[in-house]
Coordinates of C-alpha atoms and ligand atoms in Angstrom, one line a residue:
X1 CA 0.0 0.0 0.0
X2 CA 1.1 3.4 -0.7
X3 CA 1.6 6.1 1.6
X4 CA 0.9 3.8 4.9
X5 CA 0.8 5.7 7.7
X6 CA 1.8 9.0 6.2
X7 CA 0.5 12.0 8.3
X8 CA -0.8 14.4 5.7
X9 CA -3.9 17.4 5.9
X10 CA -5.6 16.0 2.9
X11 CA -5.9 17.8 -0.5
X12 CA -5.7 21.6 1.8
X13 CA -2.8 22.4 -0.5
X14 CA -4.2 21.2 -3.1
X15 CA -7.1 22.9 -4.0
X16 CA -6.3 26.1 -5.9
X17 CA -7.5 25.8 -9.2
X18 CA -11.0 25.3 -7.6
X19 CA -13.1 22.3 -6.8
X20 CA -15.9 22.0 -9.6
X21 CA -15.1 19.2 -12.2
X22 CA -16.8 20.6 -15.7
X23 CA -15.9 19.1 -18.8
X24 CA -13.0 17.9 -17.8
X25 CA -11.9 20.7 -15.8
X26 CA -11.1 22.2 -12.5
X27 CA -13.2 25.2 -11.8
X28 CA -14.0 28.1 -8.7
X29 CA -17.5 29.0 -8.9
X30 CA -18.4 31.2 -11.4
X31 CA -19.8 33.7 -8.5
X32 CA -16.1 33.0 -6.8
X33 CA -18.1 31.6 -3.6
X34 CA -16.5 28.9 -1.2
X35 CA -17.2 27.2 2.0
X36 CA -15.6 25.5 4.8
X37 CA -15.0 22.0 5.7
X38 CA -14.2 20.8 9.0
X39 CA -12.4 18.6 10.7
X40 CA -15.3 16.8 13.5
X41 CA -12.5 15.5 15.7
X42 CA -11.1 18.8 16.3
X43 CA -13.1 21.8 14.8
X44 CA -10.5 23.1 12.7
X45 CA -10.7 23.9 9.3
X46 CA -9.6 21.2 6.7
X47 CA -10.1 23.3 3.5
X48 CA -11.9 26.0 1.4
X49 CA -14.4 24.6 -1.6
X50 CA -15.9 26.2 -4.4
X51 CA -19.3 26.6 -3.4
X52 CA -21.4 26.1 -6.9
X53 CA -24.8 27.5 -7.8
X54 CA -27.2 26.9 -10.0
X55 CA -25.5 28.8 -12.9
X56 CA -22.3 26.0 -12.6
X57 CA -24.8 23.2 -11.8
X58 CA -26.0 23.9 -15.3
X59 CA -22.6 24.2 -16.8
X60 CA -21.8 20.6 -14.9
X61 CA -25.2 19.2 -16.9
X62 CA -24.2 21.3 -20.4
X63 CA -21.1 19.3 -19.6
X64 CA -22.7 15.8 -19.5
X65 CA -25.2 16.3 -21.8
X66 CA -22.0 17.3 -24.8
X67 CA -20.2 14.2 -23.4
X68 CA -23.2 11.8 -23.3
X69 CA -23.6 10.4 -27.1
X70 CA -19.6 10.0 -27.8
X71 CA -19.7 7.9 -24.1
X72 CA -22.7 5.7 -24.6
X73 CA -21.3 4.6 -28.2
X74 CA -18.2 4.0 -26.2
X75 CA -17.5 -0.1 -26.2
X76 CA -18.6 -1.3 -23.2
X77 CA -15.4 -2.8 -22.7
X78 CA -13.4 -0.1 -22.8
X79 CA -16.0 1.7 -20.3
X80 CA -15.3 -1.2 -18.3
X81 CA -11.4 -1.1 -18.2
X82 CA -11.4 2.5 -17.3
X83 CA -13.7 1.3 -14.2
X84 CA -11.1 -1.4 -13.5
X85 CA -8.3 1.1 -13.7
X86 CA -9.8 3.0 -11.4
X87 CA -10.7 -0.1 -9.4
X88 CA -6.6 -0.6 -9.4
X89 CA -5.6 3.1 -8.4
X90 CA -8.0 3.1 -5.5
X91 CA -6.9 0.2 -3.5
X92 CA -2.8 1.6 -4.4
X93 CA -4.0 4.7 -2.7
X94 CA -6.1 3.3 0.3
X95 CA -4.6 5.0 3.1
X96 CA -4.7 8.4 1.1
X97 CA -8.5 8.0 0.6
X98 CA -8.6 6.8 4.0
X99 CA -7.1 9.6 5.9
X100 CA -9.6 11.8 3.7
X101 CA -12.1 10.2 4.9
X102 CA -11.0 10.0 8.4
X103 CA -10.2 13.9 8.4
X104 CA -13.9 14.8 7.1
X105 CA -15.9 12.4 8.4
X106 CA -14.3 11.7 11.7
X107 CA -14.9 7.9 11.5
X108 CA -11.7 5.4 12.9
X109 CA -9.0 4.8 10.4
X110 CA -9.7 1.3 10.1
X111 CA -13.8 2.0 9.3
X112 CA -12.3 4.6 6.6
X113 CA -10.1 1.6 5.1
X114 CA -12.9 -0.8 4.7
X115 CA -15.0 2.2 3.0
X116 CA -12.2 2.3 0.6
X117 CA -12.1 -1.4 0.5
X118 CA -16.1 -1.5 0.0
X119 CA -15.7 1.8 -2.3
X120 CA -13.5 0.0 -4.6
X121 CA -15.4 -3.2 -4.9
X122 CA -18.7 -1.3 -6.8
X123 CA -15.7 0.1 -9.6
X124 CA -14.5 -3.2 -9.7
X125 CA -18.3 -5.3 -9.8
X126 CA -19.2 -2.5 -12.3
X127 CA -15.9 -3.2 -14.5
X128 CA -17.5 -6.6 -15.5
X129 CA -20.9 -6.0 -15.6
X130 CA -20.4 -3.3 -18.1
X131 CA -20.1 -6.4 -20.5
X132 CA -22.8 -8.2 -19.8
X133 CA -26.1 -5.5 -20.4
X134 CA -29.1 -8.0 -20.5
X135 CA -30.8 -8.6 -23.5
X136 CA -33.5 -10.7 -24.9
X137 CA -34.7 -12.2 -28.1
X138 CA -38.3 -14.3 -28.0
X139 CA -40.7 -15.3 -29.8
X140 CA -44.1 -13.8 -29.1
X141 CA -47.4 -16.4 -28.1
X142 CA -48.9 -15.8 -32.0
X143 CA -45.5 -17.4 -33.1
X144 CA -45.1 -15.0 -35.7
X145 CA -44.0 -11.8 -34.0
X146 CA -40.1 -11.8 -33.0
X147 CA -39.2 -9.4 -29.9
X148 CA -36.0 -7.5 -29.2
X149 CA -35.5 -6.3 -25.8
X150 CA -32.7 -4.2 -25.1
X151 CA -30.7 -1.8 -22.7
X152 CA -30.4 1.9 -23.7
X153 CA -28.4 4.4 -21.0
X154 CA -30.4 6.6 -19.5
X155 CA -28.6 9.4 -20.2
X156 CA -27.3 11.9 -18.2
X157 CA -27.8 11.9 -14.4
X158 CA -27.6 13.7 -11.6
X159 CA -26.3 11.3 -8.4
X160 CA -26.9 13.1 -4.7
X161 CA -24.5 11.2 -1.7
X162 CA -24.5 12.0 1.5
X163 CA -21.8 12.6 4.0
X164 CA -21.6 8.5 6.2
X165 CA -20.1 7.4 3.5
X166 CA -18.4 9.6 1.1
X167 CA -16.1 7.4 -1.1
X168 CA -18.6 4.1 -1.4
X169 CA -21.9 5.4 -2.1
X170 CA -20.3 7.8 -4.7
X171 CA -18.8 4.8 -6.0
X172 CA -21.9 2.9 -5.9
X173 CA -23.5 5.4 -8.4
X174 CA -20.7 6.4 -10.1
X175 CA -19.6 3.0 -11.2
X176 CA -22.9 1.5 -12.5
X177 CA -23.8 5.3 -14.8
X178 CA -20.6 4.4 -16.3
X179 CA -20.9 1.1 -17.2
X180 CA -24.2 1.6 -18.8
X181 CA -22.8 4.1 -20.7
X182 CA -24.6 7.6 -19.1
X183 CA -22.8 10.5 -17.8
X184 CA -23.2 12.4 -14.5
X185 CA -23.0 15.0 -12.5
X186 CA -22.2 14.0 -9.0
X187 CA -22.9 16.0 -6.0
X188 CA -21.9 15.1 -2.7
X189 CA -22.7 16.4 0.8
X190 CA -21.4 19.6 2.1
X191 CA -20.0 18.3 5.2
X192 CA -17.8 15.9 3.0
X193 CA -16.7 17.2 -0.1
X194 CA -13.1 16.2 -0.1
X195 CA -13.0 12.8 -0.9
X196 CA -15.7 13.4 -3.9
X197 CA -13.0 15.8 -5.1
X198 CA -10.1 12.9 -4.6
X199 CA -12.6 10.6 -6.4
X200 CA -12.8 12.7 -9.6
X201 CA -9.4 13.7 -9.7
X202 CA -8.6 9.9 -10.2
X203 CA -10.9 8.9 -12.5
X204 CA -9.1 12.1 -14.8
X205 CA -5.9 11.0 -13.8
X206 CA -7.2 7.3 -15.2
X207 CA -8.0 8.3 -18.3
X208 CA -12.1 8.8 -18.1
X209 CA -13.1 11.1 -20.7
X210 CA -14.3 15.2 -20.1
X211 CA -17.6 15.4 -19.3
X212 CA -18.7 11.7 -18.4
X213 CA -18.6 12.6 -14.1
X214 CA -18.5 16.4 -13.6
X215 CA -18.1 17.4 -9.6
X216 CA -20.4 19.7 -8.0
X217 CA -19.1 20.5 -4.7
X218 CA -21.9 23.0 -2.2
X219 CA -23.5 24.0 0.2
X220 CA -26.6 25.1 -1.3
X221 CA -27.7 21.7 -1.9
X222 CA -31.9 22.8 -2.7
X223 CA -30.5 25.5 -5.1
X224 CA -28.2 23.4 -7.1
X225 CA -31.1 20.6 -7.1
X226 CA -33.9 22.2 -8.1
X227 CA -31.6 23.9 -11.1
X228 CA -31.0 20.2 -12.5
X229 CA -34.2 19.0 -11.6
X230 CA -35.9 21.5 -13.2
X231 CA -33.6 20.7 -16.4
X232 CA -35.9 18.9 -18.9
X233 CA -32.5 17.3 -20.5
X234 CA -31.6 15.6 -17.0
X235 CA -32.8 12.1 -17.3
X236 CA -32.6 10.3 -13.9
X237 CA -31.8 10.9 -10.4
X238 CA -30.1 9.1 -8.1
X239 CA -30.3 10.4 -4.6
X240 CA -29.0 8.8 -1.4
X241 CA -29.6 10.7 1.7
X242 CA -32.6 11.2 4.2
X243 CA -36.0 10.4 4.1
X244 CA -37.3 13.8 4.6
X245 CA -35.0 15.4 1.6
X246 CA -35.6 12.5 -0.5
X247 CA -39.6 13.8 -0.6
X248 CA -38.1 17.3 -1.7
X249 CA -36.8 15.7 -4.8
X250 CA -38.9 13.0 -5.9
X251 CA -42.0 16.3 -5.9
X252 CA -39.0 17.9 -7.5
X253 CA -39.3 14.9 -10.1
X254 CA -42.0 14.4 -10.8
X255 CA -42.7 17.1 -13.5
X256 CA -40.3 15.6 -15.4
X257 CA -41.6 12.2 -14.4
X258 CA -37.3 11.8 -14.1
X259 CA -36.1 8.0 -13.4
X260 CA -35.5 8.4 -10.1
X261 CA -33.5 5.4 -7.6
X262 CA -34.1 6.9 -3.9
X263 CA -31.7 5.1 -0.9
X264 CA -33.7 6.4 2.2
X265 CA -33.1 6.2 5.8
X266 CA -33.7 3.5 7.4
X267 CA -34.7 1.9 11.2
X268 CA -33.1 -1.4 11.4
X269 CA -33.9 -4.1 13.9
X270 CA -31.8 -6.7 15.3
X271 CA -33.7 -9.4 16.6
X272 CA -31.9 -11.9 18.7
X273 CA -34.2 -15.2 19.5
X274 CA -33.8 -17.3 22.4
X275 CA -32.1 -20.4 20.6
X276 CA -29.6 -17.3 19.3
X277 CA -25.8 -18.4 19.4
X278 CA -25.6 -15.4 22.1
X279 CA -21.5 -14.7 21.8
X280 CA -21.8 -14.7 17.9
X281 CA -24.7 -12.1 18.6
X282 CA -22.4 -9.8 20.7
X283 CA -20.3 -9.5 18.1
X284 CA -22.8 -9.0 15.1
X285 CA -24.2 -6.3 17.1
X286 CA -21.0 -4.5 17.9
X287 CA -20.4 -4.7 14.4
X288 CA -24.5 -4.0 13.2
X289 CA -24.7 -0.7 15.3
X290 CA -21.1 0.9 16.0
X291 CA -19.2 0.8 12.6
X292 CA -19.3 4.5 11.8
X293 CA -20.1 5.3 15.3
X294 CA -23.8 4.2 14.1
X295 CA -24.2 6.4 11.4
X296 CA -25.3 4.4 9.0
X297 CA -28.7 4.2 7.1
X298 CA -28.4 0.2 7.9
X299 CA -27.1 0.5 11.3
X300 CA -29.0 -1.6 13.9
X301 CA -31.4 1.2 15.5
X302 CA -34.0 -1.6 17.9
X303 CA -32.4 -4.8 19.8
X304 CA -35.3 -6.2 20.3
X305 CA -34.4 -9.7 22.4
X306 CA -36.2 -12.6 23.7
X307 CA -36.9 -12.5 27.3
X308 CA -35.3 -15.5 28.3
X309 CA -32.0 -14.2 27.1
X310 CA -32.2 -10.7 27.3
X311 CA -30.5 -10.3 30.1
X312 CA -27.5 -12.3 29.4
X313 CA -27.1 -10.7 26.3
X314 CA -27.4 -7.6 27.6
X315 CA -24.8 -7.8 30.2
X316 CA -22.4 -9.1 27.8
X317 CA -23.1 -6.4 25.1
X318 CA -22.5 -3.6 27.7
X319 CA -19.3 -5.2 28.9
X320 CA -17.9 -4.9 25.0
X321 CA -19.9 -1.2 24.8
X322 CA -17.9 0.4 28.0
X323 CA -14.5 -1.3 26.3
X324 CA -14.7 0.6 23.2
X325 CA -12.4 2.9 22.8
X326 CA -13.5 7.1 21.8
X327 CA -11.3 9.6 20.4
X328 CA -10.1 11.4 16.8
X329 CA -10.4 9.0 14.1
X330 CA -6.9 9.1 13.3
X331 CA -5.8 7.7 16.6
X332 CA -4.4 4.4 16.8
X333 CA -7.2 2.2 19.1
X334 CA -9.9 3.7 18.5
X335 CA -13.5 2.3 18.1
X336 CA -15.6 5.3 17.9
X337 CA -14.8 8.5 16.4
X338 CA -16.8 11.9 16.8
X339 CA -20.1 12.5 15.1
X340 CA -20.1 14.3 12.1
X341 CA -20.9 17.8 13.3
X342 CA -22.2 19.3 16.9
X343 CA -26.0 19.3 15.3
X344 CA -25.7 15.6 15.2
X345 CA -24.3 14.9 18.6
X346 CA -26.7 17.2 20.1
X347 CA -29.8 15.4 18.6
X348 CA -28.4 12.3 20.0
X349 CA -27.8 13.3 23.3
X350 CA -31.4 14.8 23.6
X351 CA -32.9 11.5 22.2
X352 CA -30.9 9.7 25.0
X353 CA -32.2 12.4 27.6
X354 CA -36.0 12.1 25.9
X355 CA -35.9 8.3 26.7
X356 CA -34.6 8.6 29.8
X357 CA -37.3 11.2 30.7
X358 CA -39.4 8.7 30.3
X359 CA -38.1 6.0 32.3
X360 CA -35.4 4.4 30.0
X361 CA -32.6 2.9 32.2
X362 CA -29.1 3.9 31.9
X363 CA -26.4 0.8 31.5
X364 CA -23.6 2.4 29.4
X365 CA -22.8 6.0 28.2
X366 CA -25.5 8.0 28.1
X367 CA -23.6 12.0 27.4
X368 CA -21.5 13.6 24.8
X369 CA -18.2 14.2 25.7
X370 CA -17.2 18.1 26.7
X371 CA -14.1 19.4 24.9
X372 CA -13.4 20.0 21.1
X373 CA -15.2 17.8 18.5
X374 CA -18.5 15.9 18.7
X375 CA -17.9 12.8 20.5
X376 CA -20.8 10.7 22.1
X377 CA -19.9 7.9 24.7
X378 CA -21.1 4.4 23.4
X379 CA -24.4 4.3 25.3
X380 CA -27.2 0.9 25.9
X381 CA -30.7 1.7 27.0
X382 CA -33.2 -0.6 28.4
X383 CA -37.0 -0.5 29.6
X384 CA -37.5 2.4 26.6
X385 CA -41.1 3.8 26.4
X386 CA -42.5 1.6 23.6
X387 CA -43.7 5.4 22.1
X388 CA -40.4 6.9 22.7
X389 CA -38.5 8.8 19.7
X390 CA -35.6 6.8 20.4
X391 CA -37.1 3.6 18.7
X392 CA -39.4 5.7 15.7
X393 CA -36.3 7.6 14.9
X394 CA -33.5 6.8 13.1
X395 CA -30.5 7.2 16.0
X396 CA -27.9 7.9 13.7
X397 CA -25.3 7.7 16.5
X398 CA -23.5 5.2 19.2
X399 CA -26.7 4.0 21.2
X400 CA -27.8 0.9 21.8
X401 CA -31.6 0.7 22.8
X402 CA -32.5 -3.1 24.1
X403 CA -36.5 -4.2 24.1
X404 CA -37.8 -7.5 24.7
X405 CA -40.7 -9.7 23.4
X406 CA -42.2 -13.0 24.0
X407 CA -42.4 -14.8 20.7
X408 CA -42.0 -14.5 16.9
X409 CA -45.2 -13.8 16.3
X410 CA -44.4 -10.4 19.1
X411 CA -40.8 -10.3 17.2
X412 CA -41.8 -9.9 13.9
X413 CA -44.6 -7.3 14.7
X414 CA -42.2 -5.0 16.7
X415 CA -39.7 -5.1 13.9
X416 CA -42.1 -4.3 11.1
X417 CA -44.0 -1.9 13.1
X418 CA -42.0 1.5 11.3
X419 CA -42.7 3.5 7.9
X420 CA -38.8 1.9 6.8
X421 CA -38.0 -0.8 5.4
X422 CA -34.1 -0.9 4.6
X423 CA -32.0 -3.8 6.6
X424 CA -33.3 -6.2 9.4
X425 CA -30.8 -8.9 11.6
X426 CA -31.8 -11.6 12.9
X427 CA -29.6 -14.5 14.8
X428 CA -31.1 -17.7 15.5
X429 CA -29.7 -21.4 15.2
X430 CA -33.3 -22.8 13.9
X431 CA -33.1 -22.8 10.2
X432 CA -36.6 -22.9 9.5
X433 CA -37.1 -20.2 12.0
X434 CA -34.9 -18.1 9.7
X435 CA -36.5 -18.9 7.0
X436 CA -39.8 -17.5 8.3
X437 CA -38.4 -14.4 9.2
X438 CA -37.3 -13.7 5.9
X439 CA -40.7 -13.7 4.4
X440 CA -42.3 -12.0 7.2
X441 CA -39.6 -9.5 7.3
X442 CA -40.8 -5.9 5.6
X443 CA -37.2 -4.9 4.9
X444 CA -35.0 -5.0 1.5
X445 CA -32.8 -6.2 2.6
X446 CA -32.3 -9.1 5.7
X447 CA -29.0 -10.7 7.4
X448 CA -29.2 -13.7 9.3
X449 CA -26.5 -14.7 11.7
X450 CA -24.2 -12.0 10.6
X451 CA -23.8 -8.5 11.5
X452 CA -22.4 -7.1 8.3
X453 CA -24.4 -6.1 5.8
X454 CA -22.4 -4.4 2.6
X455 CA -21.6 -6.8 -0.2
X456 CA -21.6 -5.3 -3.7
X457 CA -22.9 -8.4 -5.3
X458 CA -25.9 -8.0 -2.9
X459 CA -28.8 -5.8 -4.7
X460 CA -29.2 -2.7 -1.8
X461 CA -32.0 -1.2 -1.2
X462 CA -35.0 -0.3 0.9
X463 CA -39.0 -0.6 0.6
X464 CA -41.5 1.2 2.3
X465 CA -40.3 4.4 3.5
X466 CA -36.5 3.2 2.6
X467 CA -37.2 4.2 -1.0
X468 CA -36.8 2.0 -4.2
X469 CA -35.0 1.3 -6.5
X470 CA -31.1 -1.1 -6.2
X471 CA -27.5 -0.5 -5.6
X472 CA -25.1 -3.4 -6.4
X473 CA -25.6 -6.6 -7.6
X474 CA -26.9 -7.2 -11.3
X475 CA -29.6 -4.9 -10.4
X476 CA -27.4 -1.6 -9.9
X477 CA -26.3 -1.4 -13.3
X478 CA -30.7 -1.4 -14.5
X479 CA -31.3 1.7 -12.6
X480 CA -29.4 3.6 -15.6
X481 CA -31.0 1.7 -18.5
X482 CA -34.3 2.3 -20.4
X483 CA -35.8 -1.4 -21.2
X484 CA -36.8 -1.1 -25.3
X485 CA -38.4 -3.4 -27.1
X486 CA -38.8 -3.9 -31.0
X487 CA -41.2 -6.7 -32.9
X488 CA -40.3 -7.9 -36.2
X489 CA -43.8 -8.9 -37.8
X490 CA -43.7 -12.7 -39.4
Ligands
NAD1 P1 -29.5 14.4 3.9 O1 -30.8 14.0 3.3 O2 -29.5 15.6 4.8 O3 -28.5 14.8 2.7 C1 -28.2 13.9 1.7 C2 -27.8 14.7 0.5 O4 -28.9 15.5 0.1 C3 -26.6 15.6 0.7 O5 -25.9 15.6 -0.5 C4 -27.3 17.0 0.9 O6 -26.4 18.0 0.4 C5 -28.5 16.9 0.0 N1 -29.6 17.8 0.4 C6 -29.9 18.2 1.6 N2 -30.9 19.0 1.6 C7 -31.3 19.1 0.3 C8 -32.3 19.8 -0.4 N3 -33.2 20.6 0.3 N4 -32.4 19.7 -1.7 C9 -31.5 19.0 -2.4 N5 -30.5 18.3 -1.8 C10 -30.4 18.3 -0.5 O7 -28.9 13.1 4.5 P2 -27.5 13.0 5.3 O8 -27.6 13.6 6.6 O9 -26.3 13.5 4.4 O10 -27.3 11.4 5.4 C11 -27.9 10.7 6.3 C12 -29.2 10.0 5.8 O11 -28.9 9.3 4.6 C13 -29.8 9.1 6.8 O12 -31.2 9.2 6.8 C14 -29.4 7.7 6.2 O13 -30.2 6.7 6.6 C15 -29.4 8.0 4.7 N6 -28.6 7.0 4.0 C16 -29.2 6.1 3.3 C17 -28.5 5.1 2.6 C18 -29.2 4.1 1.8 O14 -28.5 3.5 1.0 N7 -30.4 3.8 1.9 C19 -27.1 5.1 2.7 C20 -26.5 6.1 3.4 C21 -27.2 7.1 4.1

């Protein structure tokens, strides 16, 4: 690996010529505006950013749109060896990416390197599937008619990531537009711009032609948005990101009746049965609800436990919980890093206090930590309120809420009563069991026995409230393809 271990203040130095990607180059905005991004460890500034308006988000789509033709005629295996390229560069450059990552978004080293790991894994997946668009040639029931179905790109698109995970969901759009032969204009969140701007600077450096991903970095998200969306020459939208702004833009849609693929939030259960393997459960939900510090749209948000081994279960979860380790994600050791900004902590902490205003019990945790940067303390709460915010509300941060039931029948109704739909766990040694769960489960996506979740084989996605369309799997690379058919008469 390159670079291991090399203290560095990513990209400050390197942003002079401006942080908008159009065409192929590097741009300020056109109105010479700029905002801060921060360091969440410590509060200091990490670097200055061109803040774009509507004016460049519609040079970033005149962009795409020029580029779009001469890419989707482009052999889909030569699309695909620029993805593997990139695919290659990436993992040489894992701890650059990482401390990027790290410096922005605050989460532990090691969860930055298995972002880049899981990052890389969509350019790689999306390499080979850019060979293998489906296709289909039948014969219709008259037995006459012949039918051609085919794959068309999209066209251009405007892909929306938010700030948890900067590298891999920009990744996880990026990838499959390319493959299918559509351009883009990416914009990612304000609180982490840096490692989109890292991103596009490789994919120039590999070769990827002007105009196919164009770079939008601001912090005027709704004005930018509703200048593309409003842009009858956009053709899809690909928006990952909260609930709540995900019903901005699909009304902002909808006038263009846009192709839209929506990753919402999410209110994941994690439903340990009595017959559970209890140690391998420990771990899975270390791993389901404190990767990222808990901010993560598929992070376990509602333990909910069989009686008869609740309490064991408990105890032993809070013994790992009040061993993790809290401090800057850049330190060696540690477990949890800060949350991404003080609005965040704050919500969590008064969640916490909420529940316990109601007569939650305390076993772990339970503040934010005073001093610099927006640290939480890893935190388990039992005996919630069954109306209490804490379990309707997607936590978004290091707390563990614990809450019982009787049977599977009691299970399976606590875990699908929420408007989400994105990730459920479940641990249990009874196959059949499992097997039951999975069809009574309303989520898109269900683990069983394992607390890890991200595969990029693995269609992702949510129902309900958790949005719809797919990200991954042979189904990612469909979300930028028009199905067309043709009949030849007999
Ligand atoms: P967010 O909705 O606040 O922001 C997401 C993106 O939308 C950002 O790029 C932001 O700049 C942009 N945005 C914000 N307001 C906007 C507006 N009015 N108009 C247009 N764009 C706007 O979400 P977040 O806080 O960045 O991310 C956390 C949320 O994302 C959580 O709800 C989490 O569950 C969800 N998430 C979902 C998935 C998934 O795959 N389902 C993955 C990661 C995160």
């Amino acid at each position: 690996m390159e670079e291991q271990g090399r203290e560095r203040r990513p990209l400050v130095d390197d942003l002079v010529a401006g942080t908008l990607l159009i065409g192929g180059a590097w741009h300020p905005a056109t109105d010479g505006a700029t905002f801060r991004v921060e360091d969440p460890a410590t509060e200091e500034t990490l670097a200055i950013v061109a803040d774009a308006g509507a004016r460049d988000a519609r040079r970033a789509l005149d962009a795409a749109v020029r580029a779009a033709p001469a890419w989707a005629a482009t052999p889909p295996r030569e699309r695909g060896e620029l993805l593997r390229r990139a695919f290659d560069l990436l993992g040489e450059r894992t701890e650059r990416f990482a401390s990027c990552i790290t410096a922005e978004m605050g989460k532990p080293l090691t969860d930055a390197r298995r972002e880049v790991a899981y990052a890389a894994d969509f350019l790689r997946w999306f390499a080979e599937e850019a060979v293998r668009v489906p296709g289909r040639f039948t014969t219709a029931p008259d037995g006459a008619t012949q039918i051609l179905v085919t794959g068309r790109p999209v066209g251009p698109c405007y892909l929306v990531t938010p700030w948890n995970f900067p590298l891999a969901m920009a990744t996880r759009k990026v990838a499959p537009a390319m493959a299918a032969g559509c351009t883009a204009v990416l914009k990612p969140a304000e609180l982490t711009p840096l490692t989109a701007v890292m991103f596009c600077e490789l994919l120039v450096e590999v070769g990827v032609p002007p105009g196919v991903v164009n770079l939008v970095t601001t912090s005027r998200p709704a004005e930018v948005s509703t200048a593309l969306l409003g842009d009858a020459r956009l053709r899809k939208l690909s928006f990952t990101g909260s609930t709540a702004v995900g019903r901005v833009l699909l009304a902002q849609a909808a006038p263009q009746v846009l192709r839209t693929s929506m990753e919402l939030g999410g209110n994941a259960h994690f439903v340990v049965f009595e017959d559970a393997d209890l140690d391998a459960a420990v771990r899975g939900a270390v791993l389901a609800k404190f990767r990222n510090g808990g901010q993560a749209c598929t992070a376990a948000n509602r333990f909910l436990v069989h009686r008869h081994v609740a309490e064991p279960f408990t105890d032993r979860l809070v013994r790992q919980v009040r061993a993790l380790q809290v401090g800057p994600g850049c330190s060696p050791g540690t477990d949890i890093g800060p949350l991404v900004d003080g609005r965040a902590a704050r919500r969590v902490e008064s969640l916490v206090q909420r529940a316990l205003d109601q007569g939650a019990r305390l076993l772990a945790g339970g503040k934010r930590v005073t001093g610099r940067g927006h640290f939480v303390e890893p935190t388990v709460l039992t005996d919630v309120a069954p109306d209490a915010e804490i379990l309707t509300e997607e936590i978004f941060g290091p707390v563990v809420v614990v809450t019982q039931f009787a049977d599977e029948r009691e299970a399976v109704a606590l875990a699908n009563a929420t408007d989400h739909g994105l990730a459920s766990y479940v641990y249990t040694t009874d196959q059949a069991r499992a097997h039951r769960m999975l069809a009574a489960l309303d989520t898109g996506m269900t683990r069983i026995n394992t607390g890890l979740l991200s595969n990029a084989a693995a269609p992702f996605g949510g129902v309900k409230q958790s949005g719809s369309g797919r990200e991954g799997g042979a189904e990612g690379l469909l979300e930028y393809l028009d199905v067309r058919s043709a009949a030849f008469g007999g």
